[in-house]
Coordinates of C-alpha atoms in Angstrom, one line a residue:
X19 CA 30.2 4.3 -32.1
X20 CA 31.5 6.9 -29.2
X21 CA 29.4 7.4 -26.3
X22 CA 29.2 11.1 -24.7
X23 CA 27.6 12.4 -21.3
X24 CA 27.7 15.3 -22.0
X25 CA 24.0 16.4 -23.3
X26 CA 23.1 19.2 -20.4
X27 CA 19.3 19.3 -21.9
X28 CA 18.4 15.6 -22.2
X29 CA 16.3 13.9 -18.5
X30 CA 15.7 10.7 -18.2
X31 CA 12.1 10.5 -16.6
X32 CA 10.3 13.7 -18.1
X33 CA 7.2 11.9 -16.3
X34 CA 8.4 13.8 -12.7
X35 CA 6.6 17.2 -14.4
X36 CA 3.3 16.2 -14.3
X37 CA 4.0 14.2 -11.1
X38 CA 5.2 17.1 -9.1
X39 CA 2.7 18.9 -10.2
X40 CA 0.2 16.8 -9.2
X41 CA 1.8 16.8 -5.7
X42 CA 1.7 20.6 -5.4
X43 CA -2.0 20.4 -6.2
X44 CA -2.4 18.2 -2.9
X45 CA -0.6 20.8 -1.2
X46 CA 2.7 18.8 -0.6
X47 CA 5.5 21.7 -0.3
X48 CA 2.6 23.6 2.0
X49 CA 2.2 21.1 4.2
X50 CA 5.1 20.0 5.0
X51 CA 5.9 23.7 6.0
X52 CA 3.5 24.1 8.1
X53 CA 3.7 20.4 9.8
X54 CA 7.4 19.5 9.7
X55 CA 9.6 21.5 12.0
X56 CA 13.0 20.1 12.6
X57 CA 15.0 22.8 14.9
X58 CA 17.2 20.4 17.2
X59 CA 19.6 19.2 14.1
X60 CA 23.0 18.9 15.3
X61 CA 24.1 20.8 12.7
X62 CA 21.1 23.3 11.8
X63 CA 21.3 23.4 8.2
X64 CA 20.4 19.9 8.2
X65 CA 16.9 20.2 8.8
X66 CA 16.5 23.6 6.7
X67 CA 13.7 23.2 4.3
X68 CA 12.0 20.2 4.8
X69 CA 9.5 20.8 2.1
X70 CA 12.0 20.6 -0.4
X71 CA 14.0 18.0 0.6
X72 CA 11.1 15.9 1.2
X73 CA 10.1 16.3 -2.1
X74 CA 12.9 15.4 -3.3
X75 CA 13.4 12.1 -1.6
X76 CA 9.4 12.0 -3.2
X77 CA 10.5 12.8 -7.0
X78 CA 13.3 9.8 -6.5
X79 CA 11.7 7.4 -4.9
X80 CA 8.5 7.8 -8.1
X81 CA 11.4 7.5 -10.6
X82 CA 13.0 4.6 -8.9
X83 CA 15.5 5.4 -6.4
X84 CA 15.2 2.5 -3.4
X85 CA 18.4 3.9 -1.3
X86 CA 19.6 6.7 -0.6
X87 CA 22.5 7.1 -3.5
X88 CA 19.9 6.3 -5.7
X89 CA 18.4 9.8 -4.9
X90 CA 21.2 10.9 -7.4
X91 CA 18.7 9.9 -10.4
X92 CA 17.3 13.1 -10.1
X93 CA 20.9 15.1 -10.7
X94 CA 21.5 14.9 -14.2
X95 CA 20.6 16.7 -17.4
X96 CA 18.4 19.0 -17.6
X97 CA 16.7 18.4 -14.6
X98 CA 18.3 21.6 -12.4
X99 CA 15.6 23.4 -15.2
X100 CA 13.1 21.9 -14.4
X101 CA 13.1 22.2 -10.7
X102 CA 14.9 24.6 -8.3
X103 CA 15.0 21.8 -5.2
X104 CA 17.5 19.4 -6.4
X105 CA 19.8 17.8 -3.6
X106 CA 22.8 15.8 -3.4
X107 CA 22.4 12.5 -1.7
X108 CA 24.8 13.3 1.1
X109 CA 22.4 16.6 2.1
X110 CA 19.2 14.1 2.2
X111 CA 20.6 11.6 4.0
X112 CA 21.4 14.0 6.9
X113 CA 19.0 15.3 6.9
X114 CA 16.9 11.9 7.6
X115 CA 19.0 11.3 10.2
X116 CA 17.7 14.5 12.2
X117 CA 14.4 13.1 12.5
X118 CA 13.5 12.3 15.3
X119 CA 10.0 10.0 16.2
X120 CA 8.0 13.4 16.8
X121 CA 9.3 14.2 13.0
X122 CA 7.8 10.8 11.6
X123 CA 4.4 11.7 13.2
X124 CA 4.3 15.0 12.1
X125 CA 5.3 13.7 8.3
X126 CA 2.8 10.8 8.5
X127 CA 0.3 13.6 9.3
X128 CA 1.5 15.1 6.3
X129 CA 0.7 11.6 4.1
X130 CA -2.8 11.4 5.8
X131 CA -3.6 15.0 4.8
X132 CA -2.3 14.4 1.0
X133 CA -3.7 11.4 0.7
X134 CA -7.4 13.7 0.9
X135 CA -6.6 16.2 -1.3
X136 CA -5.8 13.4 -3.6
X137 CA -8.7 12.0 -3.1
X138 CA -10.5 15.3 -3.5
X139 CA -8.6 16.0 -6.8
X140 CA -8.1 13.0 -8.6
X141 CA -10.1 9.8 -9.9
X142 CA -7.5 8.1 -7.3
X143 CA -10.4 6.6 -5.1
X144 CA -13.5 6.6 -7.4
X145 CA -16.1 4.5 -6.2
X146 CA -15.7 5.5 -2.5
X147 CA -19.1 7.6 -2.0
X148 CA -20.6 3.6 -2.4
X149 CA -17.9 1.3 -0.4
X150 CA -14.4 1.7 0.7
X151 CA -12.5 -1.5 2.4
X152 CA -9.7 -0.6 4.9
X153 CA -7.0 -3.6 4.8
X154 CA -4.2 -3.5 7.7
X155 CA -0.8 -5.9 7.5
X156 CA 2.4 -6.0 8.1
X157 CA 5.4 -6.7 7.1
X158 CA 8.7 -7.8 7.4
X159 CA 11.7 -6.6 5.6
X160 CA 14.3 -8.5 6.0
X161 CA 18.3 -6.2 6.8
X162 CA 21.5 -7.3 7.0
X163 CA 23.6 -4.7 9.0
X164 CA 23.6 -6.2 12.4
X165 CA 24.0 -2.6 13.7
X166 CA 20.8 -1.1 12.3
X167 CA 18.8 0.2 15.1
X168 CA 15.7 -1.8 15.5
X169 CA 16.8 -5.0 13.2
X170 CA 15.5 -8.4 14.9
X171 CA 14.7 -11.2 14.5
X172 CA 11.0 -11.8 13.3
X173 CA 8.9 -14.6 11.7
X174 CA 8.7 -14.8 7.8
X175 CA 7.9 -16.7 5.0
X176 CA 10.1 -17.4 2.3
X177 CA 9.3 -20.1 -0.3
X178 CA 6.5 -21.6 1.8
X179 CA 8.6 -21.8 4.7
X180 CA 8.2 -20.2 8.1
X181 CA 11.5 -18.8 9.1
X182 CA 13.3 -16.5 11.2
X183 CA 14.9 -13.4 9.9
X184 CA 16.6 -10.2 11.2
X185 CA 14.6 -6.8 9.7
X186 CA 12.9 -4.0 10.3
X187 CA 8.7 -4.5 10.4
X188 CA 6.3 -1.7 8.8
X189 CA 2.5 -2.0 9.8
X190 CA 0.4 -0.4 6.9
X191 CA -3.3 0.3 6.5
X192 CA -4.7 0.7 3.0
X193 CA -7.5 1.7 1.4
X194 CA -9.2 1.2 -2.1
X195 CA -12.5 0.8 -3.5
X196 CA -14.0 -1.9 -6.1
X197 CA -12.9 0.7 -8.6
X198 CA -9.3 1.3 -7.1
X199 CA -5.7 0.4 -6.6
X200 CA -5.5 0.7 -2.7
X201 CA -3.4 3.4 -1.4
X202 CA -1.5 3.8 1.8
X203 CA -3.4 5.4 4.1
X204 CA -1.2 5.1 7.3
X205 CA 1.9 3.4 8.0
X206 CA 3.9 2.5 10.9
X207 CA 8.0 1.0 11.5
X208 CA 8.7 -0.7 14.0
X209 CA 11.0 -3.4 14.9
X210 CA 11.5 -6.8 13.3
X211 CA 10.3 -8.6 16.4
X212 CA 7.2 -7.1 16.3
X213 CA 3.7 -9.0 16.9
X214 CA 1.7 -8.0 14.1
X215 CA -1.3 -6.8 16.0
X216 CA 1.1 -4.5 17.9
X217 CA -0.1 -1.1 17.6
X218 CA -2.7 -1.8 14.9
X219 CA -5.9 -0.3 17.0
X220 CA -4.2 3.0 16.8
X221 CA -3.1 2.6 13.4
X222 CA -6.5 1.6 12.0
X223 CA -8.1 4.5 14.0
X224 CA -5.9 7.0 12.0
X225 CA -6.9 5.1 8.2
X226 CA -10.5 5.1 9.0
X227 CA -10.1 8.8 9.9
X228 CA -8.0 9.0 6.7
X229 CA -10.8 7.2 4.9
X230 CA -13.9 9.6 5.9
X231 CA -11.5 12.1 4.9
X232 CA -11.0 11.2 1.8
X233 CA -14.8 11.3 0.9
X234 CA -15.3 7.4 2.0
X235 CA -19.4 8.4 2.6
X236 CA -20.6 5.0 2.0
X237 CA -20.0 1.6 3.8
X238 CA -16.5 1.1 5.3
X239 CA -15.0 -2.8 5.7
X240 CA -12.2 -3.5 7.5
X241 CA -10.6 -6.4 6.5
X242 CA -7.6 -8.3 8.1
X243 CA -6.0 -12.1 9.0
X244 CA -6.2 -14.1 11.8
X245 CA -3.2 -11.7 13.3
X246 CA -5.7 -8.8 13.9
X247 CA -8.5 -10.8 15.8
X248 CA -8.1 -9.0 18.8
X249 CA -11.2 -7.1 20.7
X250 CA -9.3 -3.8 20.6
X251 CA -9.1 -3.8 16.6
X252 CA -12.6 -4.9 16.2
X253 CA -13.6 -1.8 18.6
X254 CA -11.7 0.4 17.0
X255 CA -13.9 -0.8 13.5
X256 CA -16.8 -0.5 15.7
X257 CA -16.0 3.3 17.0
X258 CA -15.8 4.4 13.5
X259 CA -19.3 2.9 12.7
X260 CA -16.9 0.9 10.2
X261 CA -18.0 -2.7 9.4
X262 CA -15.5 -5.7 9.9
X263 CA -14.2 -9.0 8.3
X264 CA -11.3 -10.6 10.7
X265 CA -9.9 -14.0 10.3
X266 CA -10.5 -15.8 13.6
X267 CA -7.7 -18.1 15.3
X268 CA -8.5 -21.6 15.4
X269 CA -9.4 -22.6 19.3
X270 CA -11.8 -24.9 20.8
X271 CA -14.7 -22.7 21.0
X272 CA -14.1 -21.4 17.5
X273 CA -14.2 -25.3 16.6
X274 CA -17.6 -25.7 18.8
X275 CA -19.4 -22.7 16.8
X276 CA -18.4 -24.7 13.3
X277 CA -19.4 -28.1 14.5
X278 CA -23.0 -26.6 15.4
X279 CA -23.5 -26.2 11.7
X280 CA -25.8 -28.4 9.9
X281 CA -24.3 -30.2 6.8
X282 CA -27.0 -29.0 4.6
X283 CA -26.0 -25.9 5.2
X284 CA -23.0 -25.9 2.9
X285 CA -22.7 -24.2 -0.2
X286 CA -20.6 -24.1 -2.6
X287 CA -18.4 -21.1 -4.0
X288 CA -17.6 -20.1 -7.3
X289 CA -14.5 -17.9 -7.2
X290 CA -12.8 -15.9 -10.3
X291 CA -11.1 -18.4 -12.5
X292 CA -13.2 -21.5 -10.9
X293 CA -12.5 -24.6 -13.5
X294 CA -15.5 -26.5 -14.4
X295 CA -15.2 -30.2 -15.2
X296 CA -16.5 -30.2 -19.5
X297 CA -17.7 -33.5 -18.6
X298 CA -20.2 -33.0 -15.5
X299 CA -20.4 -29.2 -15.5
X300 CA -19.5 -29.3 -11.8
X301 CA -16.8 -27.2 -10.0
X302 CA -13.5 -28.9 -9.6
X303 CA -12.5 -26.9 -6.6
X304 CA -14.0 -28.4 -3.5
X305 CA -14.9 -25.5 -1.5
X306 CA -18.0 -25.1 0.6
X307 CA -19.2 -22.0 2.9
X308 CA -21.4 -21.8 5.9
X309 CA -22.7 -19.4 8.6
X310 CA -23.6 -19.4 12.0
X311 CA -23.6 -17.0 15.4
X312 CA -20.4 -16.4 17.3
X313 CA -19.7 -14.0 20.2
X314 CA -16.3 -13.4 20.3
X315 CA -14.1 -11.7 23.2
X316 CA -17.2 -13.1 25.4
X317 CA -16.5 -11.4 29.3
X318 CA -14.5 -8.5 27.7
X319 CA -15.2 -4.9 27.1
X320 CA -15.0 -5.8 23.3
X321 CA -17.9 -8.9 23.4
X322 CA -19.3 -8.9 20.3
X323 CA -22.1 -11.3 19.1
X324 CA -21.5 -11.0 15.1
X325 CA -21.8 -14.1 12.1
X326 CA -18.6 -16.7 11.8
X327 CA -18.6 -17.0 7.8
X328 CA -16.5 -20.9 7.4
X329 CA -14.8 -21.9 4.1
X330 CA -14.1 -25.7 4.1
X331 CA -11.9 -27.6 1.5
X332 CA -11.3 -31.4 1.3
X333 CA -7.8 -32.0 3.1
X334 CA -5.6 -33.4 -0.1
X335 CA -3.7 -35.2 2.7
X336 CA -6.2 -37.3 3.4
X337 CA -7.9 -38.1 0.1
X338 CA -7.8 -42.3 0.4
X339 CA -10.0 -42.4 3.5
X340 CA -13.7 -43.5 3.5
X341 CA -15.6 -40.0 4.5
X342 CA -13.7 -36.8 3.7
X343 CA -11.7 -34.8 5.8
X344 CA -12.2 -30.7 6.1
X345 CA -10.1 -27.9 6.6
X346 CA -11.8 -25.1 8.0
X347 CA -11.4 -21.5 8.0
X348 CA -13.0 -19.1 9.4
X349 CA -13.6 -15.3 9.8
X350 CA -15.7 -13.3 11.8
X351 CA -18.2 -10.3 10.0
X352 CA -21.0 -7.9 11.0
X353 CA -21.5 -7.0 7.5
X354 CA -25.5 -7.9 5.5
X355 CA -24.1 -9.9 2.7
X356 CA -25.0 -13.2 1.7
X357 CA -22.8 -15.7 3.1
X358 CA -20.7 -16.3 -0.4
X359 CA -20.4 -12.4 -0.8
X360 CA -19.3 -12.0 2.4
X361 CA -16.5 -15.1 1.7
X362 CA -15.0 -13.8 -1.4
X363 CA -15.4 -10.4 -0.2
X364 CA -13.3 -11.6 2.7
X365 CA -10.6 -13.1 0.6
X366 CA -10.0 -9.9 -1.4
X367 CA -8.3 -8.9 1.6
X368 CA -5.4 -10.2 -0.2
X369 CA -4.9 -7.0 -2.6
X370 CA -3.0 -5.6 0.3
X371 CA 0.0 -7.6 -0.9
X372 CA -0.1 -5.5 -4.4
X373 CA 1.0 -2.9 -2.2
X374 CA 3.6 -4.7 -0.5
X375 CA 5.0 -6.1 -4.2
X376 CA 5.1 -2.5 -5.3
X377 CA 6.6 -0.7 -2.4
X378 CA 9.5 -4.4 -2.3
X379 CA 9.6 -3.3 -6.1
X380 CA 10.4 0.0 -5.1
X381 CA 11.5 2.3 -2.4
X382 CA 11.5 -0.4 0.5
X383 CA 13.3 -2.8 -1.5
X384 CA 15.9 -1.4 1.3
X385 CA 15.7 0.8 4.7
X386 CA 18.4 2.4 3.8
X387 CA 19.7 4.1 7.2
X388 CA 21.3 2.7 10.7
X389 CA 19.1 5.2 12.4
X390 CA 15.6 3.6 13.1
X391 CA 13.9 7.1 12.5
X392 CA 15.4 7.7 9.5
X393 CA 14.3 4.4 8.1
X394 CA 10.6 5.5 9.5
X395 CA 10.5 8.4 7.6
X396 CA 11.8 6.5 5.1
X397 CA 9.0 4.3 4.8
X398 CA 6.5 7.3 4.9
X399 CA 8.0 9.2 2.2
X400 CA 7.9 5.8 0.1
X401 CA 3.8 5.7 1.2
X402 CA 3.7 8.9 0.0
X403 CA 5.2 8.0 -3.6
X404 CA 3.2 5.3 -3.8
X405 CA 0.0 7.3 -3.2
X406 CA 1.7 9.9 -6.2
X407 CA 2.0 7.0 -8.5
X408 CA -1.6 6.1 -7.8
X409 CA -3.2 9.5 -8.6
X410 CA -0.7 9.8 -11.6
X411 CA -2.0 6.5 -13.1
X412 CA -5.6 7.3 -12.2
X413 CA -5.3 10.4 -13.7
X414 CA -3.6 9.2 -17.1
X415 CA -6.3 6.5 -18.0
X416 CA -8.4 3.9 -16.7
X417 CA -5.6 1.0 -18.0
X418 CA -3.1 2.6 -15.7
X419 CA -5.7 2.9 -12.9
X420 CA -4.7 -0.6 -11.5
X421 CA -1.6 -0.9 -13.0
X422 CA 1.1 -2.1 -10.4
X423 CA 3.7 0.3 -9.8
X424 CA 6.9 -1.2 -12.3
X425 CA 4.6 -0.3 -15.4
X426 CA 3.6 3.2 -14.1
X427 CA 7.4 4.2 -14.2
X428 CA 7.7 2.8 -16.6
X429 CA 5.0 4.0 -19.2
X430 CA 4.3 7.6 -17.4
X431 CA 7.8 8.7 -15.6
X432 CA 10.8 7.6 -17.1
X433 CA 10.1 9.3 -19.7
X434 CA 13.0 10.0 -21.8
X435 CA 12.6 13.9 -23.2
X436 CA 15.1 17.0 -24.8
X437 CA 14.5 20.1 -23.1
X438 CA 14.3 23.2 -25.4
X439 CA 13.8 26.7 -25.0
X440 CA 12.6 28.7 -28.1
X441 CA 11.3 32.1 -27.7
X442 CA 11.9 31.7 -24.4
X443 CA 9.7 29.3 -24.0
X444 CA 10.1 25.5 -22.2
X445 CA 9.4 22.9 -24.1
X446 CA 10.1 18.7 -23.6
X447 CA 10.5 17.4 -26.6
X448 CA 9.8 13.4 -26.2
X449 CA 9.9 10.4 -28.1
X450 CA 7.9 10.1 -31.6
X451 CA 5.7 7.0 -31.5
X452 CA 6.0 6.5 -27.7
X453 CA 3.2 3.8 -26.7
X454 CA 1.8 5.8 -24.3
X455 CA 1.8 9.2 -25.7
X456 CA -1.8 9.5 -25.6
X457 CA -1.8 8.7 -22.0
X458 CA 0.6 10.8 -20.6
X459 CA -0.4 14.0 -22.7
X460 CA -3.7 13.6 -20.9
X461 CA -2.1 13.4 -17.5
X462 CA 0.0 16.2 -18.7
X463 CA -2.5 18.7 -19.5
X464 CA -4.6 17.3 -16.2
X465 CA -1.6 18.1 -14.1
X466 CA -0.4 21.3 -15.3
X467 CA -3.8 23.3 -16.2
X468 CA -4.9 26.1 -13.6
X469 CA -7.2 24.7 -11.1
X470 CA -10.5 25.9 -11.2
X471 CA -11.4 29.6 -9.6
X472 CA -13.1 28.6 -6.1

């Protein structure tokens, strides 16, 4: 058997039509025109048409691409017929390099004003007219080229161990509902040595203002680790009438608060997947939670008098000694739920880091440029892929709703198809018996119908 390239009407991720169409819908092209201005290029064809080169840097980055040569995925076949803005790698990664930090904030305004049209348009944050949670982290991703602008040296687990490595650190604030995926509603490089709270008052500020936009019209939680307990991000919570859940740091007075509590006043928790002993019935996980008053930032222009929710687990170090020994943890929380609620309400802080998997899975499985702006707007462009992939999987069925990014591409974008034209007339041919036919014909035919007369 031979093997061609030479088929001119065959694409290899048909999935990028009802994508791109989706994007136009939230105003992408527009609003990158009228927010993106790039006029001090040192060549000045560099930073011609942003809206097109931005999207597509987008349209790569949804069908795979994590560098910038990867950008070529979208040059073959067919594809120069089925969009008109199709650039060579070279062209985009110059014009990255023009941007300067202005240029990031005007294209992160850009994402926060998408991510509300979305919002407005598509199932992609259903649930938020009841509750909304606003998770901030960061971070670090880890470079190699000692002369990338901004690569240092920054704390980092790998394997369970706490090490130093040299990389680039983006701070990102998500938001989600119980019914969705989280999506990217602001995010911030900066460099690899970092502090994690660095910044993130102003950042949160922007994603809760993201949030109301976005139709978030019921209860707002702000959720973050032990890194974020600082008055300023609790404030900036407060300012938006937002409600908070924050991770304390472990200090004497901290210790005082938890050794106030009674020990009838334990109870324990039942989280998802809890094993039960068949013989007794009980739980075999150890874990007890408490309550009691803390004011926290006490003398400051931040003192706030709010509940300290404690977990405690039996220390597994320590299991041969005649009364048990606890570890504690502890986070602090205005909210009204009961004291279990608030706990594993708390701990589902942690679906911030199926955002991090997809976007390491993705388009910041590298930062791609020496030039530290470049690799911002970078990183913004990838936020606002991941944000298309949301709304396309929302939009295609309530399986792909929460699906993590890998199986999106997979079952809605790359998308092998055979353009045809009879009559005159476009048509992708795809393949018979394709899993998710029924899915993507729905997303399809959502994307590409006229939008409603206003």
């Amino acid at each position: 058997m031979s093997v061609r390239f030479d088929e001119e009407n065959l694409v290899s991720c048909a999935g990028l039509v009802p994508v791109m169409a989706l994007a136009e819908r939230a105003g992408m092209s527009q609003l990158v025109a009228e927010k993106v201005e790039i006029t001090n290029a040192p060549i000045p064809s560099t930073g011609a048409n942003p809206a097109g080169k931005i999207a597509a840097i987008v349209a790569g980055m949804v069908a795979g691409a994590d560098c910038i040569d990867d950008l070529d995925v979208i040059r073959h076949g067919g594809m120069k017929r089925l969009f008109s803005g199709v650039y060579a790698p070279s062209t985009l990664g110059s014009f990255l390099r023009s941007f300067t930090h202005g240029h990031v904030l005007q294209l992160t305004a850009v994402l926060r004003a998408m991510l509300a049209t979305l919002a407005m348009t598509t199932p992609v944050l259903a649930g938020a007219e009841q509750m909304t949670y606003v998770d901030i982290d960061s971070l670090l991703r880890r470079v190699y080229g000692k002369k990338k602008r901004g690569a240092r040296f920054g704390p980092a687990k790998v394997g369970g161990y706490s090490l130093l490595l040299r990389g680039l650190s983006p701070l990102v604030a998500t938001i989600s509902t119980p019914l969705a995926a989280p999506l990217i509603a602001a995010m911030r490089l900066r460099g690899g040595n970092a502090g994690s709270a660095r910044g993130a008052a102003g950042l949160l500020a922007e994603a809760l203002n993201t949030a109301k936009a976005s139709g978030a019209r019921g209860m707002i939680l702000v959720r973050a680790d032990s890194a974020y307990y600082a008055g300023t991000v609790v404030s900036a919570a407060r300012r938006a009438a937002a409600r908070f859940s924050i991770t304390v740091t472990g200090n004497s007075a901290i210790q005082a608060a938890i050794a106030t509590i009674p020990d009838d006043a334990w109870i324990p928790v039942r989280y998802p997947g809890a094993v039960e002993d068949p013989d007794t019935g009980k739980l075999i996980s150890d874990a007890e939670v408490a309550e009691t008053v803390y004011t926290a930032f006490a003398g400051t222009s931040h003192e706030v008098t709010a509940r300290l929710v404690v977990r405690r687990v039996k220390d597994q170090n320590h299991t041969d000694v005649l009364f048990p020994v606890w570890r504690y943890h502890a986070f602090l929380t205005d909210t009204a739920l009961s004291t279990v609620e608030a706990d594993l309400t708390h701990r589902r802080h942690a679906v911030v880091e199926t955002t991090f998997a997809d976007l390491i899975d993705g388009p910041l499985a590298h930062l791609p440029s020496g030039h530290f702006d470049a690799n911002a707007a970078w990183a913004v462009c990838a936020a606002i892929s991941h944000n298309l992939l949301r709304a396309t999987g929302s939009t295609a069925s309530i399986f792909h709703t929460t699906a993590r990014g890998a199986t999106l591409r997979r079952h809605l974008v790359c998308v092998p198809a055979r353009l045809a034209r009879p009559q005159g007339r476009e048509i992708l041919h795809l393949p018979g018996y394709w899993p998710w036919a029924d899915a993507f014909a729905g997303l399809h035919d959502a994307a590409t119908r006229p939008p409603p007369a206003a």
